């Protein structure tokens, strides 16, 4: 990587930094942005001029009289800067969220999905078209699209395997860019949701956290030192196959006692059915627990204990600040938490257990589409195909 | 962080990159360095001129006739550039290694350690003085010293706790800089050994690896994406307290069934003693296994199985390329390996288990002092107190 590329990279990092500061603090002055980003006056001026040229930033007289003396110019990201589209692509449903470039939600739309890839892509296009019509925008306003998919994705945007969709080795990003005619970013759905937590959720100031979700399986994503960690092959985060019960339930992976055979939505529904308790989905389980159903609460407490046991090893090894429960784990989070926290306290090293908090994600069913928004914004501000040099 | 600091940081990164390329490939031409580092011609010229000014690089006519045409000038790091000192500071022994600035070992020296900090520091100074006399160098040649210590270290060079030394809350770096009157870097001994593996050992081309060592406890260090990962509080890597046997042996941490109660040197010696087999240390255990002692081999195989079980969860979560066994685990590595590999194959997800290799460190008892050399070199080339900006 040449020194010229390095300078270009720094310009890009600075541009993204100023943009995000303005996104989080609208109506900032250049002086505010200097304070927020730590960049010097000259750099801020250059970056703001660039952003104005790109029509991503607008100046107006400062409305709030913050200081005595000469009035300062307030900067903001105008609505006219364009919109972002975030997508969760699943077999059962395709959920689309649109936001301003600053990440403010404009609308939602959901249509049925499909296991057939052509049908799914047509449905996806139809969902986005309908959503754009509903918010009164057309395609020319769309700056980028981000898509979260339940599957293993390589770094080039190729879907290696999506067991629930039955898709294998599909150049999904290229297909979506052709479908939409605009830049598309794709990622694994759990990783996308974790990125949303970092950009829009409860982890905006948290560099080191573990995100855990429980849908058909139990998935994880690791934010380490402020970055999503993907591992050597891109598959990091498979917390669902941590062994929590020696010789326990048989798992789809072929082993016994894996966490996800106790904690995923499917596992919880199956184990309740074994007790003669019918629940259609995790929402119904939460409703039963809410009503005070003893067996349901006990089973969720036990699931929380298994989850806490698996997380205690991870706390010892990664020393995170925060663990976030997302997806279906968030839906029943209130009833998992007591068993989970007990297991953490009993199993993790005392100073490490004392340092970590466990929280339930506030993003709800929009976590993955908001992850799509985060991916789209990252791709728009700094093409992720460019890599940072290593020292 | 200002743009000026960013440029300074890039100059520093480039300088370190060129220096390391030259360290690994002596007698390189500027053109070779361009190819090795990916930096452009102008940047290489600037950096080489800087290194010459600092007297860290010397030019000579190319000795090897590599190409037809105009002869190229070969560059190398001269012996006169100075030396580095690496230290392992332990209660029982203080081990010192000296190397050239390029990392070639000049000599070793070992004296007894002490639990009394003043005595230990005097012994340390005496050991380094003796080593310098043995290699015929004086203090003016020492560029930096790096020290690995068995304890928890914070990022400012403060020793938070060293249970085996009985030291707590000691500003060890400041004390050592005063003792030696030159720049000193300090780190936890296991982390130092892992850094040595990355800079001088088997991980020079490996960005994602787990280093595991087993002395009084079982320690770990994580290299993730080419960097040592320290966690939110600096304590990442506590693999020794992974629970491997439900309700198993009582551990010093107060829990039951921790890995280190089965795999550390102390645990192996204690368990052998329980079988009536006396061994003074891990070297004696290795000798018994070498002689074909069946009970010793069985116990090491079982320890390997427990280690493999703990590592299988870690492989699922971190997706590393390589696991390196260091310290005392390296001494008995050959007899741990079969059980370890069987457990990994049986417990980790198939594609992740297929991607990871397990190897025994070749650095032997010099792993920690060579870690000191690596710390010293890092500190010398790019003060680690400077942090890289986050995008």
XYZ file of C-alpha atoms in Angstrom:
782
model
C 0.000 0.000 0.000
C 1.532 3.291 -1.068
C 1.863 6.481 0.954
C -0.600 8.123 -1.430
C -3.227 5.519 -0.627
C -2.479 6.099 3.060
C -3.215 9.812 2.715
C -6.401 9.035 0.823
C -7.360 6.625 3.568
C -6.795 9.252 6.247
C -8.909 11.763 4.309
C -11.626 9.126 4.151
C -11.350 8.310 7.871
C -11.507 12.024 8.720
C -14.499 12.550 6.435
C -16.364 9.642 8.047
C -15.435 10.892 11.509
C -16.784 14.397 10.843
C -19.902 13.003 9.183
C -20.666 10.721 12.155
C -20.055 13.554 14.625
C -22.540 15.701 12.718
C -25.000 12.811 12.508
C -24.913 12.409 16.290
C -24.779 16.167 16.991
C -26.856 18.067 14.414
C -26.499 21.863 14.291
C -22.849 21.680 15.313
C -20.445 24.488 14.463
C -17.008 23.789 12.980
C -15.579 24.522 16.398
C -17.948 21.915 17.938
C -16.843 19.397 15.319
C -13.206 20.058 16.195
C -13.961 19.320 19.829
C -16.042 16.239 18.992
C -13.535 14.672 16.584
C -10.207 15.922 17.938
C -9.282 17.100 14.426
C -7.577 20.467 13.969
C -9.250 23.587 12.532
C -7.667 23.332 9.087
C -8.651 19.670 8.691
C -12.226 20.373 9.792
C -12.483 23.241 7.249
C -11.193 21.010 4.456
C -13.513 18.129 5.329
C -16.578 20.384 5.732
C -15.850 21.951 2.325
C -15.624 18.448 0.820
C -18.923 17.453 2.447
C -20.547 20.641 1.139
C -19.282 19.924 -2.381
C -20.850 16.470 -2.086
C -24.075 18.185 -0.904
C -23.972 16.089 2.274
C -23.743 19.096 4.583
C -25.634 22.387 4.712
C -24.798 25.641 6.538
C -27.287 27.814 8.369
C -27.054 30.614 10.936
C -26.727 29.106 14.401
C -30.226 29.003 15.853
C -29.160 28.313 19.423
C -27.379 31.296 21.004
C -24.692 29.180 22.653
C -22.002 31.756 23.042
C -21.588 35.461 23.493
C -19.994 37.267 20.554
C -19.834 36.545 16.837
C -22.589 34.086 15.803
C -21.369 30.727 14.510
C -22.627 28.860 11.474
C -24.521 25.658 12.277
C -23.948 22.624 10.082
C -26.342 19.782 9.415
C -26.995 16.856 7.103
C -29.914 17.943 4.917
C -32.835 15.706 4.047
C -31.913 16.314 0.383
C -28.604 14.476 0.936
C -30.444 11.273 0.154
C -31.721 8.147 1.873
C -30.459 4.716 2.896
C -32.255 1.390 2.670
C -31.700 -1.416 5.207
C -32.956 -4.952 4.626
C -33.407 -8.168 6.530
C -33.709 -11.020 4.056
C -35.211 -14.153 5.600
C -37.124 -17.170 4.276
C -40.349 -16.120 5.989
C -40.205 -12.351 5.593
C -38.329 -9.507 3.954
C -38.216 -6.440 6.151
C -37.131 -3.055 4.797
C -36.349 0.136 6.701
C -35.600 3.504 5.103
C -33.710 6.273 6.872
C -32.234 9.665 6.135
C -28.498 9.769 5.569
C -28.260 10.764 9.231
C -29.989 7.501 10.224
C -33.429 8.881 11.196
C -36.068 6.256 10.371
C -38.493 7.288 7.588
C -40.548 4.087 7.295
C -40.799 0.292 7.443
C -42.270 -2.272 5.108
C -42.525 -6.062 5.276
C -43.490 -8.657 2.658
C -43.301 -12.450 2.529
C -39.929 -13.984 1.614
C -39.168 -17.107 -0.380
C -36.715 -20.003 -0.482
C -36.527 -19.608 -4.261
C -33.822 -17.066 -4.925
C -35.433 -15.474 -8.004
C -38.771 -15.125 -6.210
C -37.021 -13.749 -3.106
C -35.132 -11.139 -5.128
C -38.312 -10.066 -6.971
C -40.113 -9.781 -3.621
C -37.194 -7.780 -2.223
C -37.325 -5.331 -5.144
C -41.118 -5.057 -4.731
C -40.758 -4.395 -0.979
C -38.237 -1.603 -1.508
C -40.341 -0.098 -4.340
C -43.410 -0.082 -2.116
C -41.500 1.423 0.813
C -40.078 4.195 -1.402
C -43.606 4.963 -2.680
C -44.903 5.087 0.889
C -42.322 7.656 1.963
C -42.697 9.594 -1.305
C -39.139 9.113 -2.569
C -37.799 7.706 -5.785
C -34.746 5.619 -6.617
C -32.573 8.635 -7.436
C -32.541 9.513 -3.710
C -31.152 6.117 -2.641
C -27.458 6.432 -1.805
C -26.840 2.824 -0.795
C -28.537 -0.373 0.356
C -27.389 -2.728 3.123
C -28.671 -6.279 3.519
C -28.408 -8.718 6.450
C -28.780 -12.413 5.550
C -28.806 -15.491 7.823
C -25.739 -17.229 6.423
C -21.970 -17.348 6.114
C -20.689 -14.528 3.941
C -17.159 -14.133 2.620
C -15.443 -10.780 2.415
C -16.152 -10.317 -1.284
C -19.933 -10.375 -0.739
C -20.381 -14.008 -1.700
C -22.933 -15.997 0.284
C -21.043 -19.215 1.080
C -23.933 -21.001 2.777
C -27.371 -20.017 4.089
C -28.806 -23.217 5.609
C -32.238 -21.739 6.395
C -32.645 -20.332 2.898
C -31.069 -23.392 1.298
C -28.720 -21.171 -0.743
C -25.083 -22.040 -1.299
C -22.217 -20.244 -3.049
C -24.247 -17.310 -4.420
C -22.562 -14.010 -5.515
C -25.276 -12.199 -3.608
C -23.807 -8.703 -3.574
C -23.240 -8.659 -7.314
C -26.796 -9.957 -7.862
C -28.267 -7.292 -5.586
C -26.244 -4.506 -7.212
C -27.630 -5.607 -10.568
C -31.164 -5.801 -9.127
C -31.029 -2.302 -7.645
C -28.505 -0.455 -9.815
C -26.910 1.158 -6.773
C -24.157 0.291 -4.258
C -25.101 -2.665 -2.031
C -23.363 -3.959 1.095
C -24.198 -7.389 2.483
C -23.302 -9.178 5.689
C -24.376 -11.962 7.991
C -27.559 -10.916 9.847
C -26.130 -11.253 13.377
C -23.024 -9.286 12.434
C -25.235 -6.617 10.808
C -27.344 -6.351 13.967
C -24.192 -5.961 16.095
C -22.968 -3.182 13.782
C -26.356 -1.457 14.239
C -25.903 -1.711 18.017
C -22.525 -0.016 17.635
C -23.712 2.783 15.312
C -27.292 3.442 16.480
C -27.934 1.343 19.596
C -26.549 0.981 23.090
C -22.893 0.406 22.121
C -22.058 3.807 20.627
C -19.447 4.387 23.321
C -18.501 0.736 23.843
C -15.430 -0.637 22.044
C -15.501 -4.193 23.418
C -18.779 -6.073 23.449
C -20.294 -9.443 22.647
C -23.614 -9.520 20.808
C -25.638 -12.730 21.127
C -28.815 -13.573 19.288
C -31.021 -16.679 19.292
C -33.179 -17.491 16.294
C -33.010 -20.860 14.555
C -29.605 -21.189 16.230
C -27.615 -19.045 18.623
C -25.313 -16.617 16.835
C -22.737 -14.206 18.105
C -20.720 -11.225 16.969
C -17.601 -9.843 18.643
C -16.714 -6.161 18.716
C -13.102 -6.033 19.850
C -11.214 -2.772 20.157
C -13.951 -0.891 18.299
C -14.051 -3.229 15.320
C -16.148 -6.227 14.350
C -13.845 -9.243 14.549
C -14.359 -11.817 11.805
C -11.636 -14.399 12.438
C -9.210 -15.931 9.977
C -11.933 -17.352 7.713
C -14.740 -14.875 8.466
C -16.638 -17.312 10.701
C -15.853 -15.951 14.177
C -18.743 -15.784 16.653
C -20.122 -19.339 16.691
C -21.016 -19.204 20.346
C -24.048 -21.460 19.776
C -21.839 -24.535 19.672
C -20.159 -23.977 23.022
C -20.626 -27.220 24.964
C -22.714 -26.516 28.050
C -23.967 -29.993 29.018
C -21.558 -32.956 28.714
C -23.292 -35.632 26.622
C -26.400 -33.402 26.425
C -28.915 -32.774 23.619
C -27.887 -33.772 20.105
C -27.189 -30.688 17.978
C -27.547 -30.131 14.229
C -23.739 -29.862 14.073
C -23.489 -33.532 15.057
C -22.130 -32.910 18.587
C -23.916 -33.146 21.929
C -24.665 -30.503 24.569
C -24.277 -27.389 22.385
C -25.685 -24.144 23.815
C -28.148 -23.682 20.974
C -29.932 -26.944 21.776
C -31.043 -25.243 25.025
C -31.407 -21.572 24.133
C -32.461 -21.017 20.493
C -36.119 -20.247 19.722
C -36.505 -23.687 18.145
C -34.985 -25.381 21.216
C -37.188 -23.472 23.652
C -40.354 -24.272 21.666
C -39.357 -27.946 21.372
C -38.560 -28.248 25.071
C -41.861 -26.577 26.025
C -43.729 -28.920 23.660
C -42.049 -31.804 25.536
C -43.724 -30.457 28.679
C -47.074 -30.297 26.857
C -46.935 -26.499 26.543
C -47.789 -25.211 23.071
C -46.363 -21.881 21.940
C -46.339 -20.706 18.318
C -43.207 -18.616 18.582
C -40.902 -16.810 20.995
C -43.432 -13.973 21.378
C -45.975 -16.496 22.678
C -43.342 -17.841 25.101
C -42.723 -14.302 26.377
C -46.485 -13.833 26.819
C -46.752 -17.044 28.894
C -43.822 -15.958 31.065
C -45.388 -12.519 31.422
C -48.601 -14.192 32.651
C -46.535 -15.928 35.342
C -46.466 -19.467 33.858
C -44.150 -21.302 36.286
C -42.818 -24.036 33.980
C -42.114 -21.520 31.218
C -40.282 -19.247 33.621
C -38.266 -22.185 35.010
C -37.283 -23.300 31.530
C -36.200 -19.771 30.585
C -34.242 -19.473 33.824
C -32.451 -22.725 33.002
C -31.782 -21.509 29.440
C -30.362 -18.312 30.953
C -28.105 -20.404 33.155
C -26.728 -22.328 30.167
C -26.218 -19.065 28.292
C -24.465 -17.559 31.331
C -22.188 -20.584 31.602
C -21.119 -20.272 27.950
C -20.657 -16.511 28.325
C -18.576 -16.894 31.509
C -15.805 -18.666 29.559
C -15.998 -15.939 26.947
C -15.802 -13.204 29.593
C -12.633 -14.821 30.994
C -11.080 -14.990 27.566
C -12.177 -11.695 25.965
C -12.670 -9.370 28.971
C -15.575 -7.434 27.357
C -17.320 -4.385 28.853
C -20.776 -5.406 27.733
C -22.859 -8.360 26.551
C -25.933 -7.492 24.489
C -28.830 -9.923 24.047
C -30.507 -9.370 20.688
C -33.023 -11.052 18.351
C -35.240 -13.628 20.034
C -33.045 -13.584 23.130
C -34.118 -9.952 23.597
C -37.796 -10.962 23.441
C -37.427 -13.281 26.464
C -34.432 -11.387 27.894
C -36.191 -10.395 31.117
C -36.672 -14.079 32.051
C -33.233 -15.260 30.886
C -31.423 -12.586 32.846
C -31.616 -13.891 36.456
C -30.206 -17.346 35.565
C -27.689 -15.777 33.212
C -26.341 -13.311 35.746
C -26.185 -15.970 38.453
C -24.144 -18.263 36.186
C -21.805 -15.404 35.214
C -21.187 -14.504 38.843
C -20.633 -18.143 39.775
C -18.373 -19.059 36.856
C -16.434 -16.055 35.542
C -13.333 -14.715 37.307
C -14.444 -12.192 39.910
C -12.688 -9.040 38.545
C -13.827 -9.841 34.992
C -17.421 -10.608 36.037
C -17.461 -7.340 37.981
C -16.420 -5.384 34.879
C -19.055 -6.732 32.468
C -22.720 -5.719 32.158
C -25.452 -7.688 30.397
C -28.178 -5.711 28.612
C -31.147 -6.415 26.360
C -30.999 -4.731 22.934
C -33.530 -1.924 22.423
C -33.531 -2.278 18.609
C -36.168 -5.050 18.516
C -37.165 -6.479 15.134
C -35.437 -3.596 13.339
C -31.989 -4.664 14.573
C -31.018 -6.440 11.326
C -32.494 -3.860 8.883
C -30.835 -1.093 10.939
C -27.664 -3.147 10.562
C -28.298 -2.902 6.822
C -28.486 0.898 7.231
C -25.173 0.863 9.113
C -23.547 -1.274 6.393
C -24.916 1.031 3.682
C -23.619 4.120 5.478
C -20.182 2.578 6.052
C -19.981 1.571 2.427
C -21.097 5.013 1.290
C -18.634 6.919 3.496
C -15.641 4.607 3.170
C -15.719 1.703 0.759
C -14.991 -1.237 3.076
C -13.109 -2.996 0.287
C -10.224 -0.653 1.149
C -8.217 -2.143 4.024
C -6.328 -0.291 6.721
C -2.562 -0.905 6.643
C -1.098 -2.977 9.435
C 1.827 -1.636 11.436
C -6.080 13.507 17.123
C -4.967 16.024 14.527
C -4.080 15.398 10.900
C -0.486 16.295 11.742
C -0.339 13.525 14.324
C -1.875 11.205 11.765
C 0.915 11.991 9.280
C 3.514 11.470 11.996
C 1.878 8.155 12.819
C 2.005 7.042 9.204
C 5.685 8.016 8.962
C 6.282 5.910 12.049
C 4.326 2.949 10.682
C 6.243 3.167 7.403
C 9.572 3.398 9.202
C 8.765 0.325 11.307
C 7.559 -1.533 8.228
C 10.777 -0.853 6.288
C 12.929 -1.685 9.315
C 11.159 -5.033 9.852
C 11.428 -5.868 6.133
C 15.165 -5.222 6.296
C 15.445 -7.199 9.529
C 13.832 -10.211 7.870
C 15.588 -9.702 4.523
C 19.107 -8.374 5.077
C 21.010 -7.074 2.033
C 17.833 -5.868 0.376
C 17.916 -3.102 -2.212
C 15.467 -0.185 -2.100
C 13.608 -1.880 -4.920
C 13.369 -5.099 -2.844
C 12.037 -3.091 0.091
C 9.369 -1.560 -2.136
C 8.270 -5.028 -3.188
C 8.369 -6.349 0.410
C 6.454 -3.467 1.991
C 4.188 -2.309 -0.840
C 5.387 1.266 -0.287
C 6.199 3.456 -3.280
C 9.704 4.455 -4.412
C 9.598 7.994 -2.992
C 8.405 6.791 0.426
C 11.104 4.094 0.555
C 13.791 6.687 -0.307
C 12.569 9.025 2.426
C 12.368 6.281 5.049
C 15.771 4.813 4.131
C 17.324 8.305 4.397
C 15.709 8.697 7.853
C 17.060 5.303 8.941
C 20.530 6.231 7.667
C 20.402 9.517 9.607
C 19.534 7.498 12.708
C 22.502 5.189 11.862
C 20.123 2.225 11.850
C 20.821 1.333 8.232
C 24.026 1.024 6.243
C 24.596 0.917 2.473
C 27.046 -1.351 0.691
C 27.556 -2.520 -2.880
C 25.243 -5.425 -3.608
C 27.248 -8.578 -3.004
C 24.829 -10.975 -4.668
C 24.538 -10.422 -8.439
C 20.754 -10.741 -8.557
C 20.007 -8.874 -11.716
C 21.572 -8.048 -15.022
C 22.433 -4.360 -15.522
C 23.315 -1.574 -13.103
C 24.378 -2.926 -9.700
C 22.062 -2.081 -6.818
C 23.046 -0.913 -3.362
C 22.373 -3.412 -0.582
C 21.019 -2.144 2.721
C 21.455 -3.725 6.113
C 21.120 -3.046 9.833
C 24.690 -2.705 11.117
C 25.944 -4.251 14.343
C 26.869 -0.697 15.408
C 23.168 0.259 15.427
C 23.044 -1.027 19.002
C 21.634 -3.894 21.001
C 18.408 -4.878 22.725
C 17.950 -6.596 26.081
C 15.064 -8.990 26.787
C 14.214 -10.188 30.289
C 12.068 -12.792 31.976
C 11.555 -11.757 35.595
C 10.356 -14.657 37.781
C 10.546 -15.482 41.480
C 12.947 -18.374 40.895
C 15.111 -16.966 38.110
C 15.903 -13.886 36.081
C 16.786 -14.729 32.496
C 18.339 -12.181 30.162
C 18.895 -12.387 26.412
C 20.793 -9.830 24.331
C 20.315 -9.423 20.591
C 21.371 -7.130 17.793
C 18.824 -4.553 16.704
C 17.923 -7.020 13.963
C 17.031 -9.630 16.611
C 20.047 -11.976 16.237
C 20.844 -13.498 19.634
C 24.215 -12.422 21.105
C 24.045 -14.180 24.478
C 22.062 -15.434 27.474
C 22.526 -15.115 31.199
C 20.517 -16.395 34.154
C 20.700 -15.577 37.882
C 18.443 -16.364 40.841
C 15.385 -14.149 41.346
C 13.760 -13.001 44.558
C 10.340 -12.290 46.014
C 11.731 -9.120 47.577
C 11.386 -6.416 44.978
C 14.557 -4.497 45.881
C 16.619 -7.688 45.849
C 14.995 -8.756 42.573
C 15.764 -5.420 40.902
C 19.398 -5.500 42.121
C 19.713 -9.060 40.802
C 18.191 -7.953 37.501
C 20.676 -5.119 37.134
C 23.531 -7.510 38.020
C 22.324 -10.062 35.455
C 22.194 -7.495 32.659
C 25.601 -6.077 33.671
C 27.146 -9.547 33.590
C 25.526 -10.348 30.230
C 26.814 -7.091 28.702
C 30.321 -7.883 29.991
C 30.097 -11.390 28.507
C 29.255 -10.099 25.040
C 31.777 -7.238 25.359
C 29.267 -4.379 25.115
C 28.619 -1.474 27.415
C 25.449 0.355 28.412
C 25.819 3.033 25.724
C 24.981 0.355 23.103
C 21.659 -0.585 24.729
C 18.766 0.925 22.751
C 15.903 -0.453 24.857
C 14.993 -3.156 27.356
C 11.851 -5.270 27.381
C 10.662 -7.256 30.401
C 8.047 -10.025 30.703
C 6.563 -10.521 34.181
C 4.042 -13.115 35.437
C 1.239 -10.746 36.448
C -1.528 -8.413 35.390
C -0.137 -5.241 33.837
C -2.094 -2.121 32.984
C -1.413 -0.087 29.862
C 0.685 2.512 31.660
C 3.294 -0.052 32.764
C 1.912 -0.517 36.252
C 1.989 -4.033 37.676
C -1.510 -4.450 39.111
C -0.956 -7.871 40.634
C 1.710 -10.585 40.396
C 0.444 -13.423 42.627
C 3.575 -15.586 42.265
C 5.888 -12.703 43.111
C 3.543 -11.369 45.777
C 3.773 -7.871 44.279
C 0.753 -5.614 43.957
C 0.243 -2.161 42.450
C 3.882 -1.457 41.578
C 4.881 1.219 38.974
C 7.278 -1.324 37.519
C 8.111 0.405 34.237
C 9.049 3.662 35.947
C 11.154 1.741 38.483
C 12.965 -0.171 35.739
C 13.591 2.977 33.686
C 15.197 4.513 36.745
C 17.201 1.333 37.406
C 18.552 1.182 33.850
C 18.482 4.790 32.667
C 17.139 3.730 29.260
C 13.696 3.099 27.686
C 11.969 0.043 29.168
C 8.844 -1.756 27.981
C 7.032 -4.211 30.252
C 4.236 -6.678 29.670
C 2.659 -9.808 31.047
C 4.984 -12.778 30.375
C 2.496 -14.815 28.326
C 1.618 -11.811 26.176
C 5.337 -11.078 25.710
C 5.964 -14.671 24.611
C 3.082 -14.447 22.118
C 4.546 -11.221 20.699
C 7.892 -13.039 20.297
C 6.085 -15.797 18.401
C 4.637 -13.152 16.080
C 7.909 -11.260 15.511
C 10.557 -14.018 15.618
C 8.781 -17.368 15.894
C 6.302 -19.424 13.904
C 3.590 -16.750 13.566
C 5.421 -14.223 11.397
C 2.853 -14.723 8.635
C -0.114 -15.529 10.903
C -2.537 -12.756 11.834
C -4.973 -14.797 13.922
C -3.599 -17.184 16.517
C -4.084 -18.289 20.100
C -0.997 -18.747 22.262
C -1.405 -20.980 25.325
C 1.129 -21.564 28.038
C 1.042 -23.612 31.242
C 3.247 -22.720 34.173
C 1.820 -22.156 37.641
C -1.492 -21.594 35.855
C -2.606 -21.802 32.238
C -2.342 -18.457 30.451
C -3.358 -17.371 27.010
C -2.792 -14.562 24.562
C -4.923 -13.748 21.529
C -3.527 -12.331 18.304
C -6.568 -11.137 16.367
C -6.234 -9.441 12.997
C -2.482 -9.047 13.428
C -2.681 -7.390 16.848
C -2.469 -8.612 20.415
C -5.962 -8.254 21.855
C -6.052 -7.084 25.474
C -9.787 -6.703 26.205
C -11.591 -3.807 27.824
C -9.569 -3.954 31.040
C -6.334 -5.471 29.704
C -7.074 -8.943 31.139
C -8.115 -10.863 28.007
C -6.713 -14.381 27.599
C -7.703 -16.128 30.842
C -8.225 -19.461 29.155
C -7.050 -21.316 32.286
C -10.398 -20.798 33.966
C -12.501 -22.347 31.221
C -14.651 -24.965 32.920
C -13.769 -28.372 31.500
C -15.138 -30.763 34.156
C -18.504 -29.933 35.789
C -17.976 -29.977 39.566
C -14.342 -31.024 39.018
C -11.116 -30.074 40.861
C -11.228 -27.001 43.091
C -9.271 -24.129 41.527
C -7.394 -21.255 43.175
C -10.039 -18.918 41.702
C -12.626 -20.512 43.976
C -14.536 -22.334 41.185
C -14.470 -26.004 40.258
C -13.361 -27.786 37.101
C -11.107 -25.052 35.652
C -8.727 -26.111 32.875
C -5.647 -25.153 34.841
C -6.427 -27.651 37.601
C -5.768 -30.368 34.973
C -3.120 -28.895 32.679
C -0.731 -26.514 34.503
C 2.703 -27.786 35.560
C 1.597 -27.660 39.208
C -1.561 -29.666 38.426
C 0.317 -32.304 36.432
C 2.932 -32.754 39.182
C 0.212 -32.944 41.852
C -1.836 -35.464 39.910
C 1.238 -37.600 39.245
C 2.135 -37.449 42.955
C -1.390 -38.729 43.656
C -0.487 -41.775 41.555
C 2.754 -42.193 43.516
C 4.895 -40.891 40.675
C 7.474 -38.310 41.763
C 8.689 -35.741 39.255
C 10.587 -32.587 40.208
C 9.343 -30.460 37.339
C 7.787 -30.579 33.887
C 11.132 -31.535 32.339
C 11.164 -34.665 34.517
C 7.597 -35.418 33.404
C 8.683 -35.127 29.777
C 11.615 -37.474 30.494
C 9.268 -40.092 32.014
C 6.935 -39.838 29.026
C 9.928 -40.097 26.684
C 10.959 -43.326 28.482
C 7.502 -44.708 27.747
C 5.975 -44.473 31.248
C 2.365 -45.539 30.623
C 0.628 -43.702 33.487
C 2.487 -40.491 32.702
C 1.553 -40.735 29.041
C -2.101 -41.449 29.931
C -2.257 -38.480 32.264
C -0.743 -36.181 29.617
C -3.175 -37.536 27.036
C -6.076 -36.743 29.378
C -4.650 -33.254 30.036
C -4.430 -32.795 26.255
C -8.080 -33.808 25.979
C -9.156 -31.196 28.534
C -7.040 -28.575 26.782
C -8.561 -29.559 23.418
C -12.071 -29.287 24.851
C -11.419 -25.743 26.128
C -9.770 -24.789 22.827
C -12.660 -26.202 20.759
C -15.051 -23.576 22.168
C -12.451 -20.933 21.456
C -11.974 -22.160 17.893
C -15.740 -21.891 17.318
C -15.805 -18.373 18.665
C -12.567 -16.882 17.308
C -11.944 -18.887 14.113
C -8.113 -18.761 14.455
C -5.618 -20.129 11.912
C -3.221 -21.471 14.478
C -2.922 -22.497 18.138
C 0.607 -22.399 19.588
C 1.552 -24.325 22.728
C 4.295 -22.485 24.614
C 6.027 -22.524 27.995
C 5.678 -25.777 29.923
C 2.967 -26.939 27.530
C 5.642 -26.956 24.826
C 7.900 -29.173 26.974
C 5.257 -31.935 27.075
C 3.583 -30.862 23.811
C 4.329 -34.111 22.002
C 2.305 -36.097 24.567
C -0.536 -33.570 24.905
C -1.075 -33.365 21.176
C -2.928 -36.635 20.414
C -5.614 -36.053 23.067
C -5.796 -32.376 22.187
C -6.298 -32.950 18.470
C -8.868 -35.677 19.092
C -10.885 -33.362 21.350
C -10.701 -30.523 18.814
C -11.906 -32.784 16.010
C -14.699 -34.159 18.175
C -15.891 -30.851 19.608
C -15.194 -27.920 17.261
C -17.369 -27.198 14.225
C -16.031 -29.193 11.297
C -15.095 -26.306 8.929
C -13.439 -24.382 11.781
C -11.569 -27.427 13.099
C -10.363 -28.111 9.561
C -8.943 -24.579 9.259
C -6.901 -24.546 12.464
C -3.490 -26.103 13.133
C -1.938 -26.782 16.536
C 1.843 -26.424 16.857
C 4.451 -26.520 19.591
C 6.483 -23.312 19.990
C 10.140 -23.606 18.923
C 11.273 -20.729 21.185
C 11.691 -22.859 24.313
C 12.820 -21.185 27.529
C 13.793 -18.052 25.604
C 10.161 -17.325 24.606
C 9.585 -14.711 27.323
C 13.000 -12.955 27.076
C 12.602 -12.899 23.272
C 9.188 -11.353 23.979
C 11.121 -8.720 25.914
C 13.271 -8.159 22.803
C 10.101 -7.767 20.710
C 8.632 -5.283 23.216
C 11.893 -3.324 23.279
C 12.032 -3.197 19.481
C 8.378 -2.108 19.208
C 8.943 0.581 21.791
C 12.097 1.730 20.053
C 10.551 1.894 16.568
C 7.119 3.240 17.499
C 6.374 4.286 21.058
C 3.342 2.127 21.931
C 1.956 4.940 24.070
C 0.798 6.521 20.788
C -2.588 5.096 19.822
C -3.893 4.517 16.318
C -6.988 6.594 15.468
C -10.256 4.745 15.118
C -12.397 5.262 12.030
